[in-house]
Coordinates of C-alpha atoms in Angstrom, one line a residue:
Chain P
M1 CA 50.3 -29.2 67.1
I2 CA 52.8 -29.4 69.9
K3 CA 53.2 -33.1 69.0
Y4 CA 53.9 -32.1 65.4
L5 CA 56.6 -29.6 66.4
L6 CA 58.2 -32.2 68.8
R7 CA 58.3 -34.8 66.1
Q8 CA 60.0 -32.3 63.7
A9 CA 62.5 -31.4 66.4
L10 CA 63.3 -35.1 67.0
S11 CA 63.8 -35.7 63.3
W12 CA 66.2 -32.7 63.2
L13 CA 68.1 -34.0 66.1
I14 CA 68.6 -37.3 64.4
R15 CA 69.7 -35.6 61.2
I16 CA 72.2 -33.4 63.1
F17 CA 73.6 -36.4 64.9
L18 CA 74.1 -38.3 61.6
A19 CA 75.6 -35.2 59.9
V20 CA 78.1 -34.7 62.7
N21 CA 79.1 -38.4 62.5
L22 CA 79.5 -38.2 58.7
T23 CA 81.7 -35.1 59.1
F24 CA 83.8 -37.0 61.7
F25 CA 84.6 -39.7 59.2
I26 CA 85.2 -37.3 56.3
A27 CA 87.5 -35.1 58.4
T28 CA 89.4 -38.1 59.8
W29 CA 89.9 -39.4 56.3
F30 CA 91.0 -36.1 54.7
L31 CA 92.7 -34.1 57.5
N32 CA 96.1 -35.3 58.6
P33 CA 97.1 -34.0 62.0
A34 CA 100.6 -35.7 61.7
S35 CA 101.5 -33.2 58.9
N36 CA 101.5 -30.4 61.5
Y37 CA 104.7 -31.9 63.0
A38 CA 106.3 -32.6 59.6
E39 CA 108.3 -29.4 59.6
R40 CA 109.5 -29.6 63.2
R41 CA 113.3 -29.1 63.7
P42 CA 114.8 -31.5 64.6
P43 CA 112.6 -33.8 62.6
L44 CA 110.4 -36.3 64.5
S45 CA 110.0 -39.9 63.6
P46 CA 106.5 -41.1 62.7
A47 CA 106.3 -43.1 65.9
Q48 CA 107.2 -40.0 68.0
I49 CA 104.5 -38.0 66.2
Q50 CA 101.9 -40.7 66.8
A51 CA 102.9 -40.8 70.5
M52 CA 102.4 -37.1 70.7
L53 CA 99.0 -37.3 69.0
K54 CA 97.8 -40.2 71.1
P55 CA 96.7 -38.3 74.2
W56 CA 94.4 -36.2 72.0
N57 CA 92.8 -39.3 70.4
L58 CA 94.3 -38.5 67.0
S59 CA 96.8 -41.3 66.6
T60 CA 96.3 -43.4 63.6
D61 CA 97.7 -46.4 65.5
V62 CA 94.4 -46.6 67.3
P63 CA 91.7 -48.3 65.2
L64 CA 89.3 -45.8 63.6
L65 CA 86.2 -47.2 65.3
S66 CA 87.8 -47.1 68.6
R67 CA 88.7 -43.4 68.0
W68 CA 85.2 -42.8 66.9
W69 CA 83.7 -44.3 70.1
T70 CA 86.2 -42.3 72.3
W71 CA 85.1 -39.1 70.5
L72 CA 81.4 -39.8 70.6
S73 CA 81.2 -41.0 74.2
G74 CA 83.2 -38.0 75.2
I75 CA 80.5 -35.8 73.7
L76 CA 77.5 -37.9 74.8
F77 CA 78.6 -38.5 78.4
H78 CA 81.0 -35.6 79.3
W79 CA 80.0 -32.9 76.6
N80 CA 83.7 -32.9 75.7
W81 CA 84.2 -32.2 72.0
G82 CA 87.8 -33.3 71.9
N83 CA 91.1 -31.4 71.5
S84 CA 93.1 -29.9 68.7
P85 CA 96.4 -31.6 67.5
V86 CA 98.3 -29.4 70.0
G87 CA 95.9 -30.1 72.8
A88 CA 93.7 -27.0 73.0
S89 CA 90.2 -27.9 74.1
V90 CA 87.6 -27.5 71.4
N91 CA 85.0 -26.7 74.0
V92 CA 86.9 -23.6 75.1
Q93 CA 87.6 -22.5 71.5
V94 CA 84.0 -22.9 70.4
G95 CA 82.5 -21.5 73.7
F96 CA 83.3 -17.9 73.0
R97 CA 83.0 -18.1 69.3
V98 CA 79.4 -19.5 69.1
M99 CA 77.7 -16.4 70.4
V100 CA 79.8 -14.2 68.1
S101 CA 78.6 -16.1 65.0
A102 CA 75.1 -16.9 66.1
Q103 CA 74.3 -13.2 66.7
L104 CA 75.7 -12.3 63.3
M105 CA 74.0 -15.1 61.4
L106 CA 70.6 -15.0 63.1
G107 CA 70.5 -11.3 63.3
A108 CA 71.3 -10.9 59.6
T109 CA 68.8 -13.6 58.6
L110 CA 66.0 -11.9 60.6
V111 CA 66.8 -8.5 59.2
A112 CA 67.0 -9.9 55.7
F113 CA 63.7 -11.7 56.1
V114 CA 61.9 -8.6 57.3
I115 CA 63.4 -6.4 54.6
G116 CA 62.7 -9.1 51.9
I117 CA 59.1 -9.5 52.9
A118 CA 58.6 -5.7 53.0
L119 CA 60.2 -5.1 49.6
G120 CA 58.3 -8.1 48.1
V121 CA 55.0 -6.6 49.3
Y122 CA 56.0 -3.1 48.2
S123 CA 57.0 -4.1 44.7
A124 CA 54.1 -6.5 44.2
S125 CA 51.6 -3.8 45.0
R126 CA 53.3 -1.6 42.4
Q127 CA 53.8 -4.2 39.7
Y128 CA 55.6 -3.0 36.5
K129 CA 56.0 0.5 37.9
V130 CA 59.4 2.2 38.1
S131 CA 59.7 1.4 41.8
D132 CA 59.0 -2.3 41.2
R133 CA 61.6 -2.4 38.4
V134 CA 64.2 -0.8 40.7
V135 CA 63.5 -3.3 43.5
Q136 CA 63.7 -6.2 41.0
F137 CA 67.0 -4.9 39.6
I138 CA 68.6 -4.6 43.1
S139 CA 67.3 -8.0 44.0
I140 CA 68.8 -9.6 40.9
I141 CA 72.2 -8.0 41.8
G142 CA 71.9 -9.1 45.5
L143 CA 70.9 -12.6 44.5
N144 CA 73.8 -13.1 42.1
T145 CA 76.7 -11.3 43.6
S146 CA 79.4 -13.3 45.4
V147 CA 79.6 -12.5 49.1
V148 CA 83.4 -12.0 48.6
V149 CA 82.8 -9.2 46.2
V150 CA 80.1 -7.6 48.3
S151 CA 82.2 -7.7 51.5
L152 CA 85.4 -6.3 49.9
F153 CA 83.4 -3.6 48.2
V154 CA 81.8 -2.7 51.6
V155 CA 85.2 -2.5 53.1
L156 CA 86.4 -0.2 50.4
V157 CA 83.4 2.1 50.8
A158 CA 83.7 2.1 54.6
V159 CA 87.4 3.0 54.4
Q160 CA 86.6 5.9 52.0
I161 CA 83.8 7.2 54.3
N162 CA 86.1 7.0 57.4
R163 CA 88.8 8.8 55.4
A164 CA 86.3 11.5 54.2
V165 CA 84.8 12.1 57.6
G166 CA 88.1 12.0 59.4
T167 CA 87.1 9.8 62.3
R168 CA 86.5 6.1 62.4
I169 CA 82.8 5.5 62.1
F170 CA 83.0 1.9 60.8
Y171 CA 85.4 -0.7 62.0
V172 CA 86.6 -3.1 59.3
T173 CA 88.3 -5.6 61.6
G174 CA 87.2 -7.4 64.7
A175 CA 83.9 -7.9 66.6
S176 CA 84.6 -5.3 69.4
S177 CA 87.3 -3.0 70.6
T178 CA 89.2 -3.7 73.8
G179 CA 89.1 -1.2 76.7
V180 CA 85.7 0.2 76.1
T181 CA 83.7 1.0 79.3
G182 CA 80.2 2.1 80.0
V183 CA 77.0 0.5 78.8
W184 CA 76.3 3.1 76.1
N185 CA 79.9 3.1 74.8
I186 CA 79.9 -0.7 74.6
L187 CA 76.6 -0.6 72.6
V188 CA 77.9 2.0 70.2
D189 CA 81.2 0.1 69.8
K190 CA 79.4 -3.2 69.1
A191 CA 77.1 -1.5 66.5
Q192 CA 80.2 0.0 64.8
H193 CA 81.7 -3.4 64.4
L194 CA 78.5 -5.3 63.7
I195 CA 77.0 -3.1 61.0
L196 CA 79.4 -3.8 58.0
P197 CA 79.3 -7.7 58.1
S198 CA 75.6 -7.6 58.7
I199 CA 75.1 -5.4 55.7
C200 CA 77.0 -7.9 53.6
L201 CA 75.0 -10.9 54.8
V202 CA 71.7 -9.1 54.5
F203 CA 72.5 -7.9 51.0
I204 CA 73.2 -11.4 49.7
T205 CA 70.1 -13.0 51.4
F206 CA 67.3 -10.5 51.3
A207 CA 66.7 -10.9 47.5
S208 CA 65.5 -14.5 47.5
Y209 CA 62.8 -13.6 50.0
A210 CA 61.8 -10.4 48.2
M211 CA 61.5 -12.0 44.8
M212 CA 59.6 -15.0 46.1
Q213 CA 57.3 -12.9 48.2
R214 CA 56.5 -10.6 45.2
M215 CA 55.7 -13.6 43.0
L216 CA 53.5 -15.3 45.5
L217 CA 51.7 -12.2 46.5
L218 CA 50.9 -11.3 42.9
D219 CA 49.4 -14.8 42.5
N220 CA 47.3 -14.3 45.6
I221 CA 46.2 -10.7 45.0
A222 CA 44.3 -12.0 41.9
A223 CA 42.6 -14.8 43.9
D224 CA 38.9 -14.9 44.5
Y225 CA 39.0 -14.6 48.3
V226 CA 41.0 -11.4 48.1
R227 CA 38.5 -9.9 45.6
L228 CA 35.7 -10.9 47.9
A229 CA 37.4 -9.1 50.8
R230 CA 37.8 -6.0 48.6
S231 CA 34.1 -6.2 47.5
K232 CA 33.0 -6.4 51.1
G233 CA 34.6 -2.9 51.4
L234 CA 38.0 -3.6 52.8
R235 CA 40.6 -1.1 51.6
A236 CA 43.3 -2.6 49.3
P237 CA 46.2 -2.4 51.8
V238 CA 44.1 -4.1 54.5
A239 CA 42.9 -6.8 52.2
I240 CA 46.5 -7.5 51.1
R241 CA 47.8 -7.5 54.7
R242 CA 45.1 -9.6 56.3
H243 CA 44.2 -12.0 53.5
A244 CA 46.7 -12.2 50.6
L245 CA 49.9 -11.7 52.6
R246 CA 49.0 -14.3 55.3
T247 CA 48.7 -17.1 52.8
S248 CA 51.5 -16.1 50.5
M249 CA 54.0 -15.9 53.4
I250 CA 53.9 -19.6 54.2
P251 CA 56.2 -20.8 51.3
V252 CA 58.6 -17.9 52.1
M253 CA 58.8 -19.2 55.7
V254 CA 59.7 -22.6 54.4
Q255 CA 62.4 -21.0 52.3
L256 CA 63.9 -19.6 55.5
A257 CA 64.9 -23.0 56.7
Y258 CA 66.9 -23.8 53.5
S259 CA 68.6 -20.4 53.4
L260 CA 70.7 -21.0 56.6
P261 CA 73.4 -23.1 55.0
G262 CA 74.0 -20.3 52.6
V263 CA 74.1 -17.8 55.5
F264 CA 76.7 -20.0 57.2
T265 CA 78.9 -19.9 54.0
G266 CA 78.4 -16.2 53.8
A267 CA 79.4 -15.8 57.5
A268 CA 82.5 -17.9 56.9
I269 CA 83.6 -15.4 54.3
T270 CA 82.6 -12.2 56.0
E271 CA 84.1 -13.3 59.3
N272 CA 87.4 -13.9 57.5
I273 CA 87.3 -10.6 55.7
F274 CA 86.3 -8.6 58.8
A275 CA 88.5 -10.6 61.1
W276 CA 85.8 -11.7 63.4
N277 CA 86.7 -14.4 65.8
G278 CA 83.6 -16.5 65.1
M279 CA 82.8 -20.0 63.9
G280 CA 83.3 -19.0 60.3
K281 CA 86.9 -18.0 61.0
Y282 CA 87.4 -21.0 63.2
F283 CA 86.1 -23.2 60.3
V284 CA 89.0 -22.0 58.1
D285 CA 91.6 -22.2 60.8
T286 CA 90.7 -25.7 61.9
I287 CA 91.0 -27.0 58.3
Y288 CA 94.3 -25.3 57.8
K289 CA 95.6 -26.8 61.1
N290 CA 94.2 -30.3 60.4
D291 CA 92.1 -29.9 63.6
I292 CA 89.7 -32.8 63.1
Y293 CA 87.6 -32.3 66.2
G294 CA 87.4 -28.5 65.7
A295 CA 86.1 -29.0 62.2
V296 CA 83.5 -31.5 63.4
A297 CA 82.4 -29.0 66.0
V298 CA 81.9 -26.4 63.3
A299 CA 79.9 -28.9 61.3
A300 CA 77.7 -29.5 64.4
F301 CA 77.2 -25.8 64.8
A302 CA 76.3 -25.3 61.1
S303 CA 73.8 -28.2 61.2
L304 CA 72.4 -26.9 64.5
M305 CA 71.8 -23.5 62.8
T306 CA 70.1 -25.2 59.9
G307 CA 67.9 -27.1 62.4
I308 CA 67.1 -24.0 64.3
G309 CA 66.1 -22.2 61.1
A310 CA 63.9 -25.1 60.1
M311 CA 62.2 -25.2 63.5
L312 CA 61.6 -21.5 63.5
S313 CA 60.0 -21.8 60.1
D314 CA 57.9 -24.7 61.3
V315 CA 56.7 -22.6 64.3
F316 CA 55.8 -19.8 61.9
V317 CA 54.0 -22.1 59.5
V318 CA 52.0 -23.6 62.4
F319 CA 51.1 -20.1 63.4
L320 CA 50.1 -18.9 59.9
D321 CA 48.6 -22.0 58.3
P322 CA 45.3 -23.2 59.9
R323 CA 45.5 -26.5 58.0
V324 CA 48.7 -27.5 59.8
R325 CA 47.3 -26.3 63.1
V326 CA 44.2 -28.4 62.9
S327 CA 45.7 -31.7 61.7
Chain H
M1 CA 66.2 -28.6 22.9
T2 CA 65.3 -31.3 20.5
A3 CA 63.6 -33.3 23.2
L4 CA 61.1 -30.4 23.5
A5 CA 60.2 -30.7 19.9
I6 CA 58.6 -34.1 20.5
D7 CA 54.8 -33.6 20.4
G8 CA 53.6 -34.5 23.9
T9 CA 50.3 -35.8 22.6
T10 CA 51.7 -38.3 20.0
P11 CA 50.7 -41.6 21.5
G12 CA 52.7 -44.3 19.6
P13 CA 56.1 -44.4 18.0
A14 CA 56.6 -43.2 14.4
V15 CA 53.1 -41.8 13.8
T16 CA 54.2 -38.4 12.6
A17 CA 56.2 -38.2 9.4
P18 CA 59.8 -37.0 9.9
P19 CA 59.6 -33.9 7.7
E20 CA 56.5 -32.6 9.5
K21 CA 58.2 -33.2 12.8
A22 CA 61.3 -31.3 11.7
Q23 CA 59.2 -28.4 10.7
A24 CA 57.2 -28.3 13.9
G25 CA 60.6 -28.4 15.8
S26 CA 62.1 -25.5 13.9
S27 CA 59.0 -23.3 14.2
R28 CA 58.8 -24.0 17.9
M29 CA 62.4 -23.1 18.2
R30 CA 61.7 -19.9 16.3
L31 CA 58.9 -19.1 18.7
Y32 CA 61.3 -19.5 21.7
V33 CA 63.9 -17.3 20.0
R34 CA 61.3 -14.6 19.4
R35 CA 60.0 -14.7 22.9
F36 CA 63.5 -14.6 24.2
L37 CA 64.6 -11.7 22.1
R38 CA 61.7 -9.6 23.3
N39 CA 63.2 -9.7 26.8
K40 CA 65.7 -6.9 26.8
P41 CA 67.6 -7.7 30.0
A42 CA 67.8 -11.4 29.0
V43 CA 69.3 -10.4 25.6
G44 CA 71.8 -8.2 27.5
G45 CA 72.7 -11.1 29.7
L46 CA 73.2 -13.4 26.7
V47 CA 75.5 -10.8 25.0
G48 CA 77.4 -10.3 28.2
F49 CA 77.9 -14.0 28.7
V50 CA 79.0 -14.5 25.0
L51 CA 81.4 -11.6 25.3
L52 CA 82.9 -13.0 28.6
V53 CA 83.3 -16.5 27.0
A54 CA 85.0 -14.9 24.0
F55 CA 87.2 -12.9 26.4
A56 CA 88.2 -16.0 28.3
L57 CA 89.0 -17.8 25.0
A58 CA 90.7 -15.1 23.0
G59 CA 91.5 -12.3 25.5
G60 CA 95.0 -13.7 26.0
A61 CA 95.9 -12.6 22.4
A62 CA 95.7 -8.9 23.5
T63 CA 98.7 -9.1 25.8
T64 CA 102.2 -10.5 25.6
W65 CA 102.2 -11.5 29.3
H66 CA 101.4 -15.0 30.5
Y67 CA 99.4 -15.4 33.7
T68 CA 102.4 -17.0 35.4
D69 CA 104.9 -14.4 34.3
I70 CA 106.4 -12.1 36.9
D71 CA 107.5 -8.6 35.9
L72 CA 110.0 -7.5 38.5
L73 CA 110.4 -4.1 36.9
A74 CA 106.7 -3.3 37.3
L75 CA 105.6 -4.2 40.8
T76 CA 102.1 -2.8 41.8
A77 CA 101.9 -0.9 38.5
P78 CA 98.5 0.8 37.9
P79 CA 96.5 -0.1 34.8
G80 CA 97.9 1.2 31.5
G81 CA 101.0 0.5 29.3
T82 CA 101.8 -3.1 28.5
H83 CA 100.0 -4.2 31.7
I84 CA 96.4 -3.5 30.6
F85 CA 94.9 -4.1 34.1
G86 CA 98.1 -3.3 36.0
T87 CA 100.1 -5.7 38.1
N88 CA 99.8 -7.1 41.5
N89 CA 102.2 -6.8 44.5
V90 CA 104.6 -9.5 43.1
G91 CA 104.5 -8.2 39.5
G92 CA 102.0 -10.6 38.0
D93 CA 100.0 -9.2 35.1
I94 CA 96.4 -8.9 36.2
Y95 CA 94.9 -8.8 32.7
A96 CA 96.4 -12.2 31.8
Q97 CA 95.4 -13.6 35.2
V98 CA 91.8 -12.4 34.8
V99 CA 91.6 -14.0 31.4
H100 CA 93.0 -17.3 32.7
G101 CA 91.0 -17.1 35.9
L102 CA 87.7 -16.5 34.1
G103 CA 88.4 -19.5 31.9
R104 CA 89.2 -21.6 34.8
T105 CA 86.1 -20.5 36.7
L106 CA 83.9 -21.0 33.6
I107 CA 85.1 -24.5 32.8
I108 CA 84.6 -25.6 36.5
A109 CA 81.1 -24.0 36.6
L110 CA 80.0 -25.5 33.3
S111 CA 81.2 -29.0 34.1
V112 CA 79.8 -29.1 37.6
S113 CA 76.5 -27.8 36.5
A114 CA 76.3 -30.4 33.6
V115 CA 77.2 -33.4 35.8
T116 CA 75.0 -32.2 38.6
L117 CA 72.1 -31.9 36.2
V118 CA 72.6 -35.5 35.0
I119 CA 72.7 -36.8 38.6
A120 CA 69.8 -34.7 39.7
A121 CA 67.6 -35.6 36.6
F122 CA 68.3 -39.3 37.1
L123 CA 67.8 -39.5 40.8
G124 CA 65.0 -37.0 41.0
G125 CA 63.2 -38.5 38.0
L126 CA 63.7 -42.0 39.2
A127 CA 62.3 -41.2 42.7
A128 CA 59.2 -39.5 41.2
Y129 CA 58.6 -42.2 38.6
V130 CA 59.1 -45.3 40.7
G131 CA 57.6 -44.0 43.9
G132 CA 57.2 -46.2 47.0
K133 CA 60.3 -47.4 48.8
P134 CA 63.0 -46.1 46.4
Q135 CA 61.4 -42.7 46.5
T136 CA 61.5 -42.7 50.3
V137 CA 65.1 -43.8 50.4
I138 CA 66.3 -41.2 47.8
L139 CA 64.3 -38.4 49.4
G140 CA 65.6 -39.4 52.8
I141 CA 69.2 -39.2 51.5
I142 CA 68.6 -35.8 49.9
N143 CA 67.0 -34.4 53.0
F144 CA 69.8 -35.7 55.2
L145 CA 72.5 -34.3 52.9
L146 CA 70.7 -30.9 52.9
A147 CA 71.1 -30.8 56.7
C148 CA 74.8 -31.5 56.3
P149 CA 77.2 -28.5 56.1
A150 CA 78.1 -29.1 52.5
F151 CA 80.4 -26.1 52.2
L152 CA 82.5 -27.3 55.2
M153 CA 82.7 -30.8 53.7
M154 CA 83.7 -29.4 50.3
A155 CA 86.4 -27.3 52.0
I156 CA 87.8 -30.3 53.9
V157 CA 88.0 -32.5 50.8
A158 CA 89.1 -29.8 48.4
Q159 CA 91.9 -28.7 50.8
K160 CA 93.4 -32.2 50.6
T161 CA 93.4 -32.3 46.8
G162 CA 95.7 -29.3 46.7
G163 CA 94.3 -27.0 44.0
N164 CA 93.7 -29.5 41.3
W165 CA 90.8 -28.1 39.3
V166 CA 89.5 -31.5 38.1
M167 CA 89.3 -32.7 41.7
L168 CA 87.5 -29.4 42.5
I169 CA 84.9 -30.3 39.9
V170 CA 84.4 -33.7 41.6
V171 CA 84.1 -32.2 45.0
L172 CA 81.7 -29.5 44.0
T173 CA 79.5 -32.0 42.2
L174 CA 79.6 -34.6 45.0
F175 CA 78.3 -32.2 47.7
G176 CA 76.2 -30.0 45.5
W177 CA 73.6 -32.1 43.6
M178 CA 70.9 -32.3 46.3
I179 CA 69.0 -29.1 45.8
M180 CA 68.7 -29.6 42.1
A181 CA 67.6 -33.3 42.6
R182 CA 64.8 -32.1 44.9
V183 CA 63.6 -29.5 42.4
V184 CA 63.5 -32.1 39.6
W185 CA 61.7 -34.6 41.9
Q186 CA 59.1 -32.0 42.9
M187 CA 58.4 -31.1 39.2
S188 CA 58.3 -34.7 38.1
T189 CA 55.8 -35.8 40.7
S190 CA 53.4 -33.1 39.6
I191 CA 53.7 -34.1 36.0
R192 CA 53.4 -37.8 36.9
E193 CA 49.8 -37.1 38.0
R194 CA 48.8 -35.2 34.8
E195 CA 46.0 -36.7 32.7
Y196 CA 48.2 -37.2 29.5
V197 CA 50.6 -39.4 31.5
W198 CA 47.7 -41.4 32.9
A199 CA 46.3 -41.7 29.4
A200 CA 49.6 -42.9 28.0
R201 CA 49.8 -45.5 30.7
Y202 CA 46.2 -46.8 30.2
M203 CA 47.0 -47.1 26.5
G204 CA 49.7 -49.5 27.4
V205 CA 52.8 -47.4 26.7
P206 CA 55.7 -49.0 28.5
G207 CA 57.2 -47.2 31.6
P208 CA 60.5 -46.0 30.2
M209 CA 58.7 -44.7 27.1
V210 CA 56.4 -42.7 29.2
V211 CA 59.3 -41.1 31.0
L212 CA 61.1 -40.4 27.7
R213 CA 58.2 -39.2 25.7
H214 CA 55.9 -37.4 28.2
I215 CA 57.8 -36.6 31.4
V216 CA 61.3 -35.6 30.1
P217 CA 60.0 -33.2 27.4
N218 CA 57.8 -31.5 30.0
I219 CA 60.5 -31.0 32.5
G220 CA 63.0 -30.3 29.7
S221 CA 62.6 -26.5 30.0
L222 CA 63.1 -26.8 33.7
L223 CA 66.3 -28.8 33.2
V224 CA 67.7 -26.1 30.9
V225 CA 66.9 -23.4 33.3
Q226 CA 68.3 -25.4 36.2
F227 CA 71.5 -26.0 34.3
I228 CA 72.0 -22.3 33.7
L229 CA 71.2 -21.4 37.3
G230 CA 73.6 -24.1 38.4
I231 CA 76.3 -22.2 36.6
V232 CA 75.7 -19.1 38.8
S233 CA 75.7 -21.0 42.1
T234 CA 78.8 -23.0 41.2
V235 CA 80.7 -19.9 40.2
I236 CA 79.8 -18.3 43.6
Q237 CA 80.8 -21.5 45.5
E238 CA 84.0 -22.0 43.6
T239 CA 85.1 -18.4 44.1
A240 CA 84.2 -18.7 47.8
L241 CA 86.3 -21.8 48.2
S242 CA 89.2 -20.5 46.2
F243 CA 89.0 -17.2 48.1
L244 CA 89.4 -19.0 51.4
G245 CA 92.4 -20.9 49.9
F246 CA 90.7 -24.3 49.6
G247 CA 90.0 -24.4 45.9
I248 CA 92.3 -23.3 43.1
K249 CA 95.8 -22.5 44.3
I250 CA 99.0 -20.8 43.0
P251 CA 100.3 -21.3 40.3
D252 CA 96.8 -21.8 38.8
V253 CA 94.4 -19.0 39.2
S254 CA 90.6 -18.6 39.3
L255 CA 88.5 -15.5 39.9
G256 CA 88.3 -16.5 43.6
S257 CA 92.0 -16.8 44.2
L258 CA 92.5 -13.4 42.4
L259 CA 90.1 -11.9 44.9
T260 CA 92.3 -13.2 47.7
N261 CA 95.1 -11.3 46.2
G262 CA 92.9 -8.2 45.8
Q263 CA 91.9 -8.3 49.4
Q264 CA 95.5 -8.2 50.6
T265 CA 96.2 -4.9 48.8
L266 CA 92.7 -3.5 48.9
A267 CA 93.6 -0.1 50.3
T268 CA 96.8 0.5 48.4
M269 CA 96.1 -0.9 44.9
P270 CA 92.3 -1.4 44.5
W271 CA 92.7 -2.3 40.8
A272 CA 93.8 -5.8 41.9
F273 CA 90.3 -6.1 43.3
Y274 CA 88.2 -4.2 40.8
F275 CA 89.0 -6.2 37.7
P276 CA 88.5 -9.7 39.0
A277 CA 85.4 -8.5 41.1
G278 CA 83.9 -6.8 38.1
T279 CA 84.4 -9.8 35.8
L280 CA 82.9 -12.1 38.4
T281 CA 79.9 -9.9 39.0
L282 CA 79.3 -9.4 35.3
L283 CA 79.5 -13.2 34.8
T284 CA 77.0 -14.2 37.5
I285 CA 74.5 -11.4 36.7
S286 CA 74.5 -11.9 32.9
V287 CA 74.1 -15.7 33.3
A288 CA 71.2 -15.1 35.8
L289 CA 69.5 -12.6 33.4
M290 CA 69.9 -15.1 30.6
A291 CA 68.3 -17.9 32.7
D292 CA 65.4 -15.7 33.5
G293 CA 64.8 -14.9 29.9
I294 CA 65.0 -18.6 28.9
R295 CA 62.6 -19.6 31.6
D296 CA 60.1 -17.1 30.4
A297 CA 60.6 -18.0 26.8
L298 CA 60.1 -21.7 27.4
D299 CA 57.1 -21.3 29.8
P300 CA 53.9 -21.2 27.8
N301 CA 52.0 -19.8 30.7
S302 CA 54.4 -16.9 31.3
A303 CA 53.2 -13.5 30.1
A304 CA 56.6 -12.0 30.4
G305 CA 57.7 -13.1 26.9
G306 CA 54.8 -11.2 25.3
R307 CA 52.0 -12.9 23.3
A308 CA 52.7 -15.9 21.0

């Protein structure tokens, strides 16, 4: 079992490595750091621009493969992810942003997963009743609404609530306020900032879990082994929880792994709307500023998140599925 | 749809007479239509989608404004008067922009979904049918690309192409076909092992014929549903890209770039947000409901479409 998980982890590391390298070549091909200097007054000659980019390993005078090796060896041997076209270290930029995004993405994913499973079980055990229909209806809306619309709508509502109450309950910009002291105050302040973007991300992700869980549980409730458990005298909720739910949760776990790229896209949008200084905002900034190494670092972060999601779902599957545990 | 009319059990070519075949096709079609019409939300979705397409095609006739016009006498005008949906902060007519933006978003979504479907059906079907080494290679590529941050790569490439909608179609297709290919592959492998496929093979039906006659008709319904669901996911991705400023850019508009405009003036003039957002949500939800209804109508095992 440990061997299986290690093998999975290794294959993910290889995939992340390849993905990051592919992004390096795509970014080098399509982003042009020299254009940042095009509007300088007085105008700079192309040779001058290249000379300015050279110390940051961005000069096109240096052969592509040589630049690639400088970049890769920097990461592998010195954990140095390169510099932006104006020389800011990517390590520093990413360092404080990673935690901001990771807590938003992983927190929202976890909450969405728990809510999704709970709603799936709830509506499956009330099939075709009003409550089931309502859950289904909300799920369809959540699954098919653009995160842009959800986020802007949440901002509108939050502003209205703030206005109606007269104090600022929800913050629509930033990840935290400056100058807050005391453990309790910091926690409250964090929650006030975190809640809105989290609601947006949860709303667009919970529905796929809820609908999948409902469908799978309905298949399993009708299965022979659940009927056997009921006929032995187990009450329906216990039979569902111990027998039907356990098996039907496995595919939902697998789904978790493949949902993280979508969460990353969602986080990119919400961070821009709520002005969070996380990886999602950095992602947009780096592309606008032709910051090749910054964009590559964002790619590494996104694939790492996908890999972590996949590994988490593997661990859960091992835990839930005896067939995987034994072989 | 015609592919579905081919009788899956017909072993050789040209055994059934053409008129019989046509009749079987039309009655099966009638069956699908009947099953679809029983599903009220799906019918609602279809009506919504048709209305939105009509709105995108003919909605421009209801106003004298063009989406690039700027009315300097009516900056930030609320809805009403000659500006049906009002104007934005620079005096652009929001109604004309929504009509054009919806059309732009629709044409991108339909093209991307269609091309993606062809690529996915070809690669997914090929991998499942040939098996062995090619299958390992294709699946390896798909799994690797699924680990790549596709949205980031789309943004990098789309940013360079500077708001050209044709290039946006290429970019969205290039980085977006993997999930559909995986679904097609999964479905085809399960059909490859079915008894009727084995029977056809043992009877000496050549490989391409087996794919065409027995595998494609049986995943045909899946392909139709995938095509429609692809529209929803493309609309959402395109609006996200355009919203961040990497997709459609001024002077062209899409629903995503209209939302960027709406965000800037969210508190002061919410109508610049309401109308594009409402249109977008109506579009994605009605298409999704339609896809649901078609899936149930085409699936003989589904009880949702009622009996027969």
